[in-house]
Short mmCIF file of C-alpha atoms in Angstrom, two decimals:
data_model
loop_
_atom_site.label_atom_id
_atom_site.label_comp_id
_atom_site.label_asym_id
_atom_site.label_seq_id
_atom_site.Cartn_x
_atom_site.Cartn_y
_atom_site.Cartn_z
CA MET A 1 153.18 87.00 173.40
CA ASN A 2 154.94 85.88 176.43
CA ARG A 3 152.32 85.00 179.06
CA GLU A 4 155.06 86.74 181.46
CA SER A 5 154.76 90.29 179.63
CA ASN A 6 153.46 93.30 180.96
CA ILE A 7 150.92 93.58 177.85
CA TYR A 8 149.37 89.88 178.41
CA LYS A 9 149.37 90.71 182.20
CA GLU A 10 147.71 94.43 182.09
CA TYR A 11 145.51 92.86 179.36
CA ASN A 12 144.01 89.50 181.60
CA ALA A 13 143.94 92.14 184.26
CA PHE A 14 141.76 94.25 182.23
CA LYS A 15 139.57 91.69 180.77
CA ASN A 16 138.93 89.71 184.30
CA TYR A 17 138.13 93.19 186.06
CA ILE A 18 135.12 94.15 183.23
CA LEU A 19 133.86 90.44 183.68
CA THR A 20 133.08 91.59 187.48
CA LEU A 21 131.19 94.23 185.83
CA GLU A 22 127.33 94.84 185.38
CA LYS A 23 126.04 94.36 182.19
CA LYS A 24 125.21 97.69 181.85
CA GLU A 25 128.61 99.31 182.51
CA ILE A 26 129.73 96.54 180.38
CA PHE A 27 128.13 97.84 177.81
CA ASN A 28 128.79 101.61 178.55
CA ARG A 29 132.48 100.66 178.30
CA ALA A 30 132.51 99.27 175.01
CA PHE A 31 134.44 101.75 173.27
CA GLU A 32 137.56 101.01 175.64
CA ILE A 33 137.22 96.60 175.41
CA ASN A 34 137.44 97.56 171.69
CA PHE A 35 140.16 99.38 172.02
CA TYR A 36 141.99 96.99 174.40
CA THR A 37 141.17 93.92 172.49
CA GLU A 38 142.34 95.20 168.54
CA VAL A 39 145.52 96.69 170.36
CA TYR A 40 146.19 93.54 172.17
CA ASN A 41 145.47 91.00 169.30
CA TYR A 42 147.54 93.31 167.11
CA ILE A 43 150.62 93.18 169.35
CA LYS A 44 150.53 89.59 170.28
CA TYR A 45 151.79 88.93 166.93
CA LEU A 46 154.18 91.08 166.81
CA ASP A 47 157.97 89.42 166.27
CA ASP A 48 161.01 90.22 168.63
CA GLU A 49 162.36 92.81 166.47
CA ASN A 50 158.81 94.85 166.10
CA ILE A 51 158.63 94.22 169.78
CA LYS A 52 161.91 96.12 170.76
CA LEU A 53 161.70 98.54 167.71
CA TYR A 54 158.05 100.00 168.91
CA HIS A 55 158.86 99.95 172.88
CA ILE A 56 156.12 97.60 173.40
CA ASP A 57 157.86 95.53 176.80
CA SER A 58 157.39 99.37 178.37
CA LEU A 59 154.00 100.02 176.78
CA GLU A 60 151.11 100.40 179.17
CA ILE A 61 147.74 100.08 177.21
CA TRP A 62 145.69 101.86 179.35
CA LYS A 63 148.31 105.24 178.53
CA LEU A 64 147.93 104.28 175.15
CA PHE A 65 144.00 104.46 175.65
CA ASN A 66 144.00 107.88 177.12
CA PHE A 67 146.83 109.17 174.57
CA TYR A 68 144.27 107.73 171.78
CA THR A 69 141.27 109.40 173.45
CA ASP A 70 142.65 112.65 173.78
CA SER A 71 143.40 113.05 170.34
CA ASP A 72 141.09 112.78 167.08
CA LEU A 73 143.96 111.94 164.73
CA TYR A 74 144.28 108.26 165.34
CA SER A 75 142.95 105.15 164.28
CA ILE A 76 142.76 101.40 165.49
CA GLU A 77 140.78 100.02 161.78
CA SER A 78 144.42 98.84 160.38
CA GLN A 79 147.65 97.36 161.98
CA LYS A 80 148.94 100.05 160.17
CA GLU A 81 146.61 102.58 162.01
CA ILE A 82 148.09 100.56 165.13
CA LEU A 83 151.41 100.86 164.99
CA ILE A 84 151.38 104.76 164.00
CA LEU A 85 149.33 105.08 166.95
CA ILE A 86 151.97 103.25 168.86
CA ASN A 87 154.95 105.09 167.52
CA ALA A 88 153.23 108.59 168.04
CA TYR A 89 152.92 107.80 171.51
CA ASN A 90 156.38 106.66 172.31
CA LYS A 91 157.55 109.74 170.54
CA TYR A 92 155.28 111.51 172.80
CA ARG A 93 156.41 109.81 175.86
CA LYS A 94 159.99 110.54 174.89
CA GLU A 95 159.10 114.26 174.41
CA LYS A 96 157.29 114.10 178.25
CA LYS A 97 160.40 112.70 179.80
#
């Protein structure tokens, strides 16, 4: 993942913000932290073809997280499930426009 990419910048800004919080608040946000980490760790290894196919350059993790938490249809337990989530979110964005 390119250090200049939006995903890289967003993930690092999120990580740096979380590290400024009190221990209890960090613990309370464990679900969100896990989501960001799982999605970022998968996305950072995608090849250029999949980055383009899944519109990763225009993806914002915080919006994906909100989409994910508004539904009980998706999981981030595997790479395949993360792609299903991203694909569903991209369809939702397209329909919303």
